[in-house]
């Protein structure tokens, strides 16, 4: 009797373990849990966040716990750079920021990056691009030996700068809730499908992108380089770097030219920061507006079909993680023009200089950019990471690198079909509930801080 009971117990354990293994395998193969509910915050919290988003900060601002605006900054408020289509939208080229990245070297193996700020609260804090060379000097070339052969190397400038345009924040809370597992699952599906086509001798289509895995193992979703995993991380960095508002997650940016600038108390306390995040988190999602006339409806519907047919939807995935109409895969893709010297990616130093130390494998290359979500794209011109494409048509034609075949397919469409694609993109609008952005203040930054704009 005892042996019988022991056998039954062993069988139950074996079946339980088999069930757990099967469940684990099913979970690995599944797309993860979809987003079930819309972001929510209490009305009074959202109102407090809106007030912070629209507030024009000043040095020693009474709303700040620290020293207020600055000491270096790019704008006086969040809405100054996020206003197109309403409060929370994208920005124009006038409000682009200048980002820099310093390639790793033998003496400095880590990648360094940041912003060259437009403004400062005092003249002595002004930042200029020329200051970067003091911190990241050019590496002189010379003769080195590789595999027994002498190789002449060129000087290498580790600094790369890029003008970066402000993205729209509508629907950011929905994007924040899309799981990394869903993004990885869609990426794997795309990879498997491409392998299948290549086995069938079809080598066309877009080159596969890759997710950005951050040092802590999380998947990046926010920022042009997917450098932030969550909306909270993104907001913390924007407050600290763009307005100089220290917060519970990140201290304020310090002047490049003043390494000894003192630490100060965070400008935003926890309640203020949470309110600001809650407001951005609950911004309405963009909408797909159905045109009024039957002819326009038919053209937009055909354009949506052409969008998928030529391959745009391979990267601008319509639905992700249970959220419909986002049109992004959240992956990094190379968008350089490889017919240009140096690949068209901007380059570090001379176009044929070889970096002495490669970038970390998980780190984006200079020509890699995260696929932006296209919902609301009709109200977010100019386009691309640098705002260098003023129209939807120019943005499409600029897609090179990994998307070169897709761009070629679009060019080969009849003019009516190309126009239909544009008509489809024009119905992807900012949310109708978006609050109109306030008019810019007549008080200039120079009047507010006593300094002038410099580059």
Short mmCIF file of C-alpha atoms in Angstrom, two decimals:
data_model
loop_
_atom_site.label_atom_id
_atom_site.label_comp_id
_atom_site.label_asym_id
_atom_site.label_seq_id
_atom_site.Cartn_x
_atom_site.Cartn_y
_atom_site.Cartn_z
CA UNK A 1 0.00 0.00 0.00
CA UNK A 2 2.86 2.37 0.89
CA UNK A 3 4.63 1.72 -2.45
CA UNK A 4 1.36 2.33 -4.33
CA UNK A 5 0.84 5.69 -2.65
CA UNK A 6 4.47 6.63 -3.31
CA UNK A 7 4.06 5.83 -7.01
CA UNK A 8 0.90 7.94 -7.19
CA UNK A 9 2.69 10.85 -5.52
CA UNK A 10 5.61 10.58 -7.93
CA UNK A 11 3.25 10.56 -10.91
CA UNK A 12 1.44 13.65 -9.63
CA UNK A 13 4.74 15.46 -9.18
CA UNK A 14 5.86 14.40 -12.66
CA UNK A 15 2.60 15.60 -14.22
CA UNK A 16 2.81 18.87 -12.29
CA UNK A 17 6.37 19.47 -13.47
CA UNK A 18 5.39 18.65 -17.05
CA UNK A 19 2.49 21.10 -16.77
CA UNK A 20 4.78 23.80 -15.45
CA UNK A 21 7.26 23.21 -18.30
CA UNK A 22 4.44 23.36 -20.86
CA UNK A 23 3.08 26.55 -19.29
CA UNK A 24 6.57 28.06 -19.32
CA UNK A 25 7.08 27.16 -22.97
CA UNK A 26 3.66 28.60 -23.84
CA UNK A 27 4.52 31.83 -22.00
CA UNK A 28 7.85 32.13 -23.82
CA UNK A 29 6.09 31.65 -27.16
CA UNK A 30 3.21 34.00 -26.29
CA UNK A 31 3.16 37.73 -27.06
CA UNK A 32 2.72 38.64 -23.40
CA UNK A 33 -0.24 40.30 -21.77
CA UNK A 34 -1.95 42.99 -23.86
CA UNK A 35 -2.82 46.43 -22.54
CA UNK A 36 -6.33 46.11 -21.13
CA UNK A 37 -7.06 49.49 -19.56
CA UNK A 38 -6.46 53.13 -20.42
CA UNK A 39 -4.08 55.14 -18.22
CA UNK A 40 -5.87 56.84 -15.33
CA UNK A 41 -5.13 59.51 -12.75
CA UNK A 42 -7.35 61.48 -10.41
CA UNK A 43 -8.62 64.75 -11.97
CA UNK A 44 -6.92 66.92 -9.35
CA UNK A 45 -3.59 65.17 -9.98
CA UNK A 46 -3.89 65.70 -13.74
CA UNK A 47 -4.71 69.38 -13.23
CA UNK A 48 -1.68 69.81 -11.01
CA UNK A 49 0.45 68.12 -13.67
CA UNK A 50 -0.99 70.33 -16.42
CA UNK A 51 -0.11 73.43 -14.38
CA UNK A 52 3.49 72.21 -14.07
CA UNK A 53 3.64 71.30 -17.78
CA UNK A 54 2.54 74.80 -18.84
CA UNK A 55 4.36 76.78 -16.15
CA UNK A 56 7.12 79.12 -17.37
CA UNK A 57 9.93 78.52 -14.91
CA UNK A 58 12.22 81.29 -13.72
CA UNK A 59 15.50 81.30 -11.80
CA UNK A 60 14.65 80.87 -8.10
CA UNK A 61 11.05 80.16 -9.07
CA UNK A 62 8.69 80.10 -6.05
CA UNK A 63 7.21 76.81 -7.32
CA UNK A 64 10.64 75.17 -7.18
CA UNK A 65 12.20 73.61 -4.10
CA UNK A 66 15.71 74.14 -5.45
CA UNK A 67 17.14 76.96 -7.59
CA UNK A 68 14.42 76.85 -10.26
CA UNK A 69 15.19 77.25 -13.95
CA UNK A 70 18.70 76.29 -15.03
CA UNK A 71 21.54 76.84 -14.51
CA UNK A 72 21.58 75.70 -18.16
CA UNK A 73 18.44 74.92 -20.15
CA UNK A 74 16.79 74.73 -23.56
CA UNK A 75 13.31 76.00 -22.71
CA UNK A 76 11.38 77.56 -19.86
CA UNK A 77 8.46 75.11 -19.93
CA UNK A 78 7.46 71.68 -21.17
CA UNK A 79 4.79 73.11 -23.47
CA UNK A 80 7.36 75.36 -25.16
CA UNK A 81 8.65 72.27 -27.00
CA UNK A 82 5.45 70.16 -26.96
CA UNK A 83 2.66 72.19 -28.52
CA UNK A 84 1.78 71.05 -32.05
CA UNK A 85 -1.76 69.75 -32.22
CA UNK A 86 -2.27 70.87 -28.62
CA UNK A 87 -0.57 70.69 -25.24
CA UNK A 88 1.70 67.63 -25.35
CA UNK A 89 2.33 67.61 -29.11
CA UNK A 90 5.64 67.74 -30.94
CA UNK A 91 7.87 70.74 -31.52
CA UNK A 92 9.17 72.70 -34.48
CA UNK A 93 12.79 73.02 -35.60
CA UNK A 94 13.15 76.27 -33.68
CA UNK A 95 13.02 74.19 -30.51
CA UNK A 96 15.44 71.45 -31.59
CA UNK A 97 18.15 70.59 -29.09
CA UNK A 98 21.80 69.86 -29.82
CA UNK A 99 22.79 66.44 -28.52
CA UNK A 100 26.35 65.14 -28.44
CA UNK A 101 27.91 61.72 -28.05
CA UNK A 102 31.56 60.98 -27.38
CA UNK A 103 32.78 57.66 -28.77
CA UNK A 104 34.65 55.44 -26.29
CA UNK A 105 38.44 55.50 -26.35
CA UNK A 106 41.20 53.42 -24.80
CA UNK A 107 41.52 55.91 -21.96
CA UNK A 108 37.73 56.27 -21.60
CA UNK A 109 35.98 53.00 -22.45
CA UNK A 110 32.46 54.25 -21.71
CA UNK A 111 30.24 56.26 -24.07
CA UNK A 112 29.55 59.81 -22.90
CA UNK A 113 26.66 61.94 -24.05
CA UNK A 114 24.50 64.91 -23.23
CA UNK A 115 23.26 68.25 -24.54
CA UNK A 116 24.87 71.54 -25.48
CA UNK A 117 22.29 73.85 -23.93
CA UNK A 118 21.02 76.99 -25.69
CA UNK A 119 20.60 79.15 -22.63
CA UNK A 120 22.08 79.83 -19.21
CA UNK A 121 21.02 81.89 -16.22
CA UNK A 122 24.45 83.56 -16.10
CA UNK A 123 26.99 84.40 -18.80
CA UNK A 124 29.69 82.31 -17.15
CA UNK A 125 27.58 79.15 -17.62
CA UNK A 126 27.19 79.48 -21.39
CA UNK A 127 27.87 76.26 -23.29
CA UNK A 128 29.37 76.09 -26.79
CA UNK A 129 30.05 73.14 -29.07
CA UNK A 130 33.71 74.14 -29.15
CA UNK A 131 33.93 73.40 -25.42
CA UNK A 132 33.42 69.68 -26.10
CA UNK A 133 36.92 69.25 -27.53
CA UNK A 134 38.38 70.21 -24.15
CA UNK A 135 36.72 67.21 -22.53
CA UNK A 136 36.96 64.82 -25.49
CA UNK A 137 40.11 65.70 -27.46
CA UNK A 138 40.97 64.42 -30.93
CA UNK A 139 42.96 61.19 -30.89
CA UNK A 140 46.03 61.66 -33.10
CA UNK A 141 46.71 59.15 -35.84
CA UNK A 142 50.00 57.46 -36.57
CA UNK A 143 51.48 54.12 -37.52
CA UNK A 144 50.27 50.96 -35.86
CA UNK A 145 50.97 47.29 -36.61
CA UNK A 146 48.12 44.91 -37.48
CA UNK A 147 48.87 41.28 -38.37
CA UNK A 148 52.51 42.15 -38.98
CA UNK A 149 51.70 45.02 -41.34
CA UNK A 150 52.12 48.74 -40.75
CA UNK A 151 48.85 50.68 -40.99
CA UNK A 152 48.59 54.46 -41.27
CA UNK A 153 45.71 55.79 -39.16
CA UNK A 154 44.01 59.17 -39.34
CA UNK A 155 43.20 61.51 -36.50
CA UNK A 156 39.93 60.52 -34.84
CA UNK A 157 37.48 63.02 -33.37
CA UNK A 158 35.32 61.11 -30.84
CA UNK A 159 32.55 63.74 -30.80
CA UNK A 160 29.37 63.39 -32.82
CA UNK A 161 26.62 66.03 -32.60
CA UNK A 162 23.04 65.85 -33.79
CA UNK A 163 20.13 68.29 -33.86
CA UNK A 164 17.16 66.51 -32.26
CA UNK A 165 13.50 67.37 -32.68
CA UNK A 166 10.90 67.12 -29.89
CA UNK A 167 8.47 64.22 -30.22
CA UNK A 168 4.73 64.31 -29.55
CA UNK A 169 3.66 62.88 -26.18
CA UNK A 170 0.05 62.02 -27.04
CA UNK A 171 -0.74 58.45 -26.04
CA UNK A 172 2.56 58.11 -24.14
CA UNK A 173 0.84 56.26 -21.31
CA UNK A 174 -0.41 53.61 -23.72
CA UNK A 175 3.10 53.15 -25.11
CA UNK A 176 4.46 52.90 -21.58
CA UNK A 177 2.16 49.97 -20.87
CA UNK A 178 3.20 47.91 -23.91
CA UNK A 179 5.39 45.18 -22.50
CA UNK A 180 8.93 44.50 -23.63
CA UNK A 181 7.84 40.91 -24.15
CA UNK A 182 5.26 42.00 -26.71
CA UNK A 183 7.90 43.98 -28.59
CA UNK A 184 10.35 41.07 -28.53
CA UNK A 185 7.61 38.67 -29.66
CA UNK A 186 6.70 40.84 -32.67
CA UNK A 187 10.40 41.20 -33.50
CA UNK A 188 10.80 37.42 -33.41
CA UNK A 189 7.75 36.96 -35.65
CA UNK A 190 9.22 39.38 -38.18
CA UNK A 191 12.57 37.56 -38.05
CA UNK A 192 10.99 34.14 -38.59
CA UNK A 193 8.87 35.46 -41.47
CA UNK A 194 11.93 37.01 -43.15
CA UNK A 195 13.92 33.79 -42.79
CA UNK A 196 11.02 31.93 -44.39
CA UNK A 197 10.97 34.33 -47.35
CA UNK A 198 14.72 34.09 -47.79
CA UNK A 199 14.51 30.28 -47.81
CA UNK A 200 12.05 30.80 -50.66
CA UNK A 201 14.65 32.99 -52.45
CA UNK A 202 12.89 36.26 -51.62
CA UNK A 203 15.55 38.61 -50.27
CA UNK A 204 13.55 41.83 -50.50
CA UNK A 205 11.93 43.88 -47.79
CA UNK A 206 13.25 45.87 -44.90
CA UNK A 207 16.41 44.89 -43.04
CA UNK A 208 15.58 43.63 -39.56
CA UNK A 209 15.82 46.05 -36.66
CA UNK A 210 16.88 45.26 -33.11
CA UNK A 211 15.55 46.14 -29.68
CA UNK A 212 17.71 48.28 -27.47
CA UNK A 213 18.42 46.43 -24.24
CA UNK A 214 19.53 48.84 -21.53
CA UNK A 215 22.30 47.99 -19.04
CA UNK A 216 19.73 46.98 -16.41
CA UNK A 217 18.11 44.48 -18.81
CA UNK A 218 15.02 46.54 -19.60
CA UNK A 219 13.95 47.26 -23.17
CA UNK A 220 14.16 50.88 -24.30
CA UNK A 221 10.95 52.42 -25.65
CA UNK A 222 11.23 56.21 -25.28
CA UNK A 223 13.61 58.68 -26.89
CA UNK A 224 14.97 58.74 -30.42
CA UNK A 225 17.64 56.24 -29.40
CA UNK A 226 15.27 54.16 -27.22
CA UNK A 227 17.41 55.27 -24.28
CA UNK A 228 14.57 55.20 -21.73
CA UNK A 229 12.59 52.16 -20.67
CA UNK A 230 9.67 54.00 -19.08
CA UNK A 231 7.77 57.24 -19.41
CA UNK A 232 8.83 58.16 -15.88
CA UNK A 233 12.51 57.86 -16.85
CA UNK A 234 11.88 59.96 -19.95
CA UNK A 235 10.11 62.74 -18.02
CA UNK A 236 12.79 62.82 -15.33
CA UNK A 237 15.54 63.27 -17.93
CA UNK A 238 13.57 65.93 -19.83
CA UNK A 239 12.98 67.97 -16.68
CA UNK A 240 16.63 67.75 -15.62
CA UNK A 241 18.24 68.33 -19.01
CA UNK A 242 15.83 70.59 -20.89
CA UNK A 243 14.65 72.96 -18.12
CA UNK A 244 17.24 72.30 -15.44
CA UNK A 245 14.65 71.04 -12.96
CA UNK A 246 16.16 68.53 -10.59
CA UNK A 247 13.67 65.89 -9.49
CA UNK A 248 13.51 62.77 -7.32
CA UNK A 249 14.93 60.61 -10.11
CA UNK A 250 17.60 62.86 -11.65
CA UNK A 251 19.59 65.95 -10.60
CA UNK A 252 19.55 69.09 -12.74
CA UNK A 253 22.02 69.42 -15.61
CA UNK A 254 25.22 71.22 -14.69
CA UNK A 255 27.15 73.58 -16.99
CA UNK A 256 29.81 71.90 -19.09
CA UNK A 257 32.11 74.83 -18.45
CA UNK A 258 31.74 74.79 -14.66
CA UNK A 259 32.70 71.39 -13.31
CA UNK A 260 32.47 72.60 -9.73
CA UNK A 261 28.84 73.74 -9.88
CA UNK A 262 27.30 72.90 -6.48
CA UNK A 263 24.62 70.32 -5.85
CA UNK A 264 21.24 71.79 -4.93
CA UNK A 265 17.94 70.44 -3.65
CA UNK A 266 15.62 68.91 -6.28
CA UNK A 267 13.35 71.55 -7.80
CA UNK A 268 10.39 69.17 -8.02
CA UNK A 269 9.33 67.22 -4.96
CA UNK A 270 7.81 63.75 -5.23
CA UNK A 271 4.21 64.97 -5.40
CA UNK A 272 4.99 67.50 -8.12
CA UNK A 273 6.96 65.00 -10.16
CA UNK A 274 4.26 62.35 -9.85
CA UNK A 275 1.62 64.86 -10.92
CA UNK A 276 3.64 65.85 -13.98
CA UNK A 277 4.18 62.21 -14.97
CA UNK A 278 0.49 61.47 -14.38
CA UNK A 279 -0.57 64.32 -16.68
CA UNK A 280 1.69 63.13 -19.51
CA UNK A 281 0.73 59.51 -18.84
CA UNK A 282 -2.96 60.32 -19.32
CA UNK A 283 -2.65 62.48 -22.43
CA UNK A 284 -5.25 61.23 -24.90
CA UNK A 285 -4.12 58.87 -27.63
CA UNK A 286 -4.05 60.07 -31.25
CA UNK A 287 -6.95 59.14 -33.51
CA UNK A 288 -7.58 57.98 -37.05
CA UNK A 289 -10.08 60.47 -38.51
CA UNK A 290 -12.38 59.16 -41.22
CA UNK A 291 -12.62 61.69 -44.07
CA UNK A 292 -16.05 63.17 -44.77
CA UNK A 293 -16.34 62.59 -48.51
CA UNK A 294 -16.63 59.05 -49.96
CA UNK A 295 -13.84 59.83 -52.42
CA UNK A 296 -11.43 60.83 -49.66
CA UNK A 297 -12.41 57.78 -47.63
CA UNK A 298 -11.66 55.51 -50.59
CA UNK A 299 -8.30 57.20 -51.22
CA UNK A 300 -7.23 56.91 -47.57
CA UNK A 301 -8.29 53.25 -47.45
CA UNK A 302 -6.27 52.52 -50.60
CA UNK A 303 -3.33 54.39 -49.12
CA UNK A 304 -3.46 52.22 -46.01
CA UNK A 305 -3.29 49.14 -48.26
CA UNK A 306 -0.34 50.61 -50.20
CA UNK A 307 1.37 51.47 -46.90
CA UNK A 308 1.36 47.79 -46.02
CA UNK A 309 2.00 46.55 -49.56
CA UNK A 310 5.26 48.42 -50.12
CA UNK A 311 6.54 47.35 -46.70
CA UNK A 312 6.15 50.46 -44.49
CA UNK A 313 4.18 48.41 -41.96
CA UNK A 314 7.16 46.09 -41.47
CA UNK A 315 8.69 48.70 -39.13
CA UNK A 316 5.70 50.93 -38.50
CA UNK A 317 3.73 48.02 -37.07
CA UNK A 318 0.05 49.05 -36.87
CA UNK A 319 -0.80 47.26 -33.61
CA UNK A 320 1.49 46.35 -30.73
CA UNK A 321 0.79 44.68 -27.41
CA UNK A 322 -2.96 45.15 -27.61
CA UNK A 323 -2.69 48.84 -28.53
CA UNK A 324 -4.15 49.51 -31.97
CA UNK A 325 -2.92 52.15 -34.38
CA UNK A 326 0.53 52.91 -32.90
CA UNK A 327 2.52 52.17 -36.09
CA UNK A 328 5.89 51.37 -34.53
CA UNK A 329 7.98 48.30 -33.73
CA UNK A 330 10.08 50.19 -31.10
CA UNK A 331 13.22 48.77 -32.75
CA UNK A 332 16.45 50.44 -33.83
CA UNK A 333 16.99 50.70 -37.59
CA UNK A 334 19.77 52.17 -39.71
CA UNK A 335 18.37 55.01 -41.78
CA UNK A 336 21.60 56.30 -43.33
CA UNK A 337 22.21 56.79 -47.04
CA UNK A 338 25.04 54.36 -47.75
CA UNK A 339 25.80 55.96 -51.09
CA UNK A 340 27.19 58.98 -49.24
CA UNK A 341 30.79 59.12 -47.94
CA UNK A 342 31.01 57.45 -44.58
CA UNK A 343 27.58 55.90 -44.98
CA UNK A 344 25.68 59.14 -44.48
CA UNK A 345 25.38 58.64 -40.76
CA UNK A 346 27.08 61.85 -39.72
CA UNK A 347 30.30 60.24 -38.62
CA UNK A 348 32.89 60.83 -35.95
CA UNK A 349 35.75 62.90 -37.26
CA UNK A 350 37.02 62.18 -40.80
CA UNK A 351 34.70 59.85 -42.71
CA UNK A 352 37.42 57.21 -43.17
CA UNK A 353 38.90 57.39 -39.67
CA UNK A 354 38.54 54.14 -37.74
CA UNK A 355 37.28 54.41 -34.14
CA UNK A 356 39.99 53.05 -31.85
CA UNK A 357 37.41 51.39 -29.57
CA UNK A 358 34.11 49.98 -30.88
CA UNK A 359 30.79 50.97 -29.36
CA UNK A 360 29.31 48.46 -26.90
CA UNK A 361 27.26 45.88 -28.79
CA UNK A 362 23.94 46.97 -27.27
CA UNK A 363 24.60 50.67 -27.87
CA UNK A 364 22.94 52.28 -30.93
CA UNK A 365 25.17 53.26 -33.83
CA UNK A 366 25.02 56.91 -34.82
CA UNK A 367 22.84 56.03 -37.84
CA UNK A 368 20.43 53.88 -35.83
CA UNK A 369 17.15 55.41 -34.66
CA UNK A 370 14.10 53.98 -32.96
CA UNK A 371 11.05 53.71 -35.22
CA UNK A 372 8.76 56.57 -34.17
CA UNK A 373 5.07 55.90 -33.57
CA UNK A 374 3.10 57.31 -36.49
CA UNK A 375 -0.17 57.86 -34.68
CA UNK A 376 -0.82 61.60 -34.78
CA UNK A 377 1.82 62.03 -37.52
CA UNK A 378 -0.36 64.44 -39.50
CA UNK A 379 0.01 66.99 -36.70
CA UNK A 380 3.68 66.51 -35.86
CA UNK A 381 5.72 68.02 -38.71
CA UNK A 382 8.64 68.39 -39.24
CA UNK A 383 9.72 64.78 -39.45
CA UNK A 384 12.70 62.54 -38.68
CA UNK A 385 14.91 62.78 -35.60
CA UNK A 386 16.38 66.10 -36.70
CA UNK A 387 13.19 67.64 -38.07
CA UNK A 388 14.94 67.78 -41.43
CA UNK A 389 11.94 66.59 -43.45
CA UNK A 390 9.22 69.27 -43.66
CA UNK A 391 6.58 67.10 -45.37
CA UNK A 392 5.33 63.54 -45.19
CA UNK A 393 6.50 62.92 -48.77
CA UNK A 394 10.04 64.16 -48.03
CA UNK A 395 10.16 61.99 -44.90
CA UNK A 396 9.21 58.88 -46.86
CA UNK A 397 11.80 59.53 -49.56
CA UNK A 398 14.48 60.06 -46.93
CA UNK A 399 14.20 56.50 -45.64
CA UNK A 400 17.43 54.85 -46.77
CA UNK A 401 19.75 52.29 -45.20
CA UNK A 402 17.69 49.40 -43.85
CA UNK A 403 14.56 50.82 -45.51
CA UNK A 404 16.09 51.54 -48.93
CA UNK A 405 14.13 48.81 -50.72
CA UNK A 406 10.89 50.06 -49.18
CA UNK A 407 11.60 53.59 -50.37
CA UNK A 408 12.38 52.27 -53.85
CA UNK A 409 9.08 50.36 -53.89
CA UNK A 410 7.22 53.51 -52.88
CA UNK A 411 8.91 55.50 -55.67
CA UNK A 412 7.79 52.91 -58.22
CA UNK A 413 4.14 53.27 -57.26
CA UNK A 414 1.90 55.21 -59.64
CA UNK A 415 1.51 58.84 -58.61
CA UNK A 416 -2.09 58.23 -57.56
CA UNK A 417 -1.03 55.46 -55.17
CA UNK A 418 1.75 57.58 -53.68
CA UNK A 419 -0.78 60.34 -53.12
CA UNK A 420 -3.09 57.79 -51.50
CA UNK A 421 -0.36 56.84 -49.00
CA UNK A 422 -0.01 60.50 -48.06
CA UNK A 423 -3.80 60.77 -47.77
CA UNK A 424 -3.78 57.84 -45.35
CA UNK A 425 -1.04 59.38 -43.20
CA UNK A 426 -3.00 62.64 -43.08
CA UNK A 427 -5.89 60.97 -41.25
CA UNK A 428 -3.57 59.98 -38.36
CA UNK A 429 -4.36 63.01 -36.24
CA UNK A 430 -3.63 64.38 -32.79
CA UNK A 431 -6.41 63.66 -30.27
CA UNK A 432 -9.42 65.91 -30.69
CA UNK A 433 -9.55 66.34 -26.89
CA UNK A 434 -6.07 67.90 -26.78
CA UNK A 435 -6.00 71.23 -24.97
CA UNK A 436 -4.97 74.09 -27.28
CA UNK A 437 -1.43 75.20 -26.52
CA UNK A 438 -1.07 78.65 -24.97
CA UNK A 439 0.46 81.45 -27.00
CA UNK A 440 4.20 81.96 -26.40
CA UNK A 441 5.05 84.45 -23.71
CA UNK A 442 6.17 87.89 -24.92
CA UNK A 443 8.84 87.84 -22.23
CA UNK A 444 12.01 86.61 -23.89
CA UNK A 445 14.48 84.30 -22.23
CA UNK A 446 17.06 87.08 -22.31
CA UNK A 447 14.69 89.39 -20.44
CA UNK A 448 13.94 86.68 -17.91
CA UNK A 449 17.51 85.67 -17.18
CA UNK A 450 19.65 88.59 -18.32
CA UNK A 451 21.56 86.52 -20.90
CA UNK A 452 21.51 86.00 -24.64
CA UNK A 453 21.19 82.85 -26.71
CA UNK A 454 24.43 81.24 -27.86
CA UNK A 455 25.56 78.11 -29.71
#
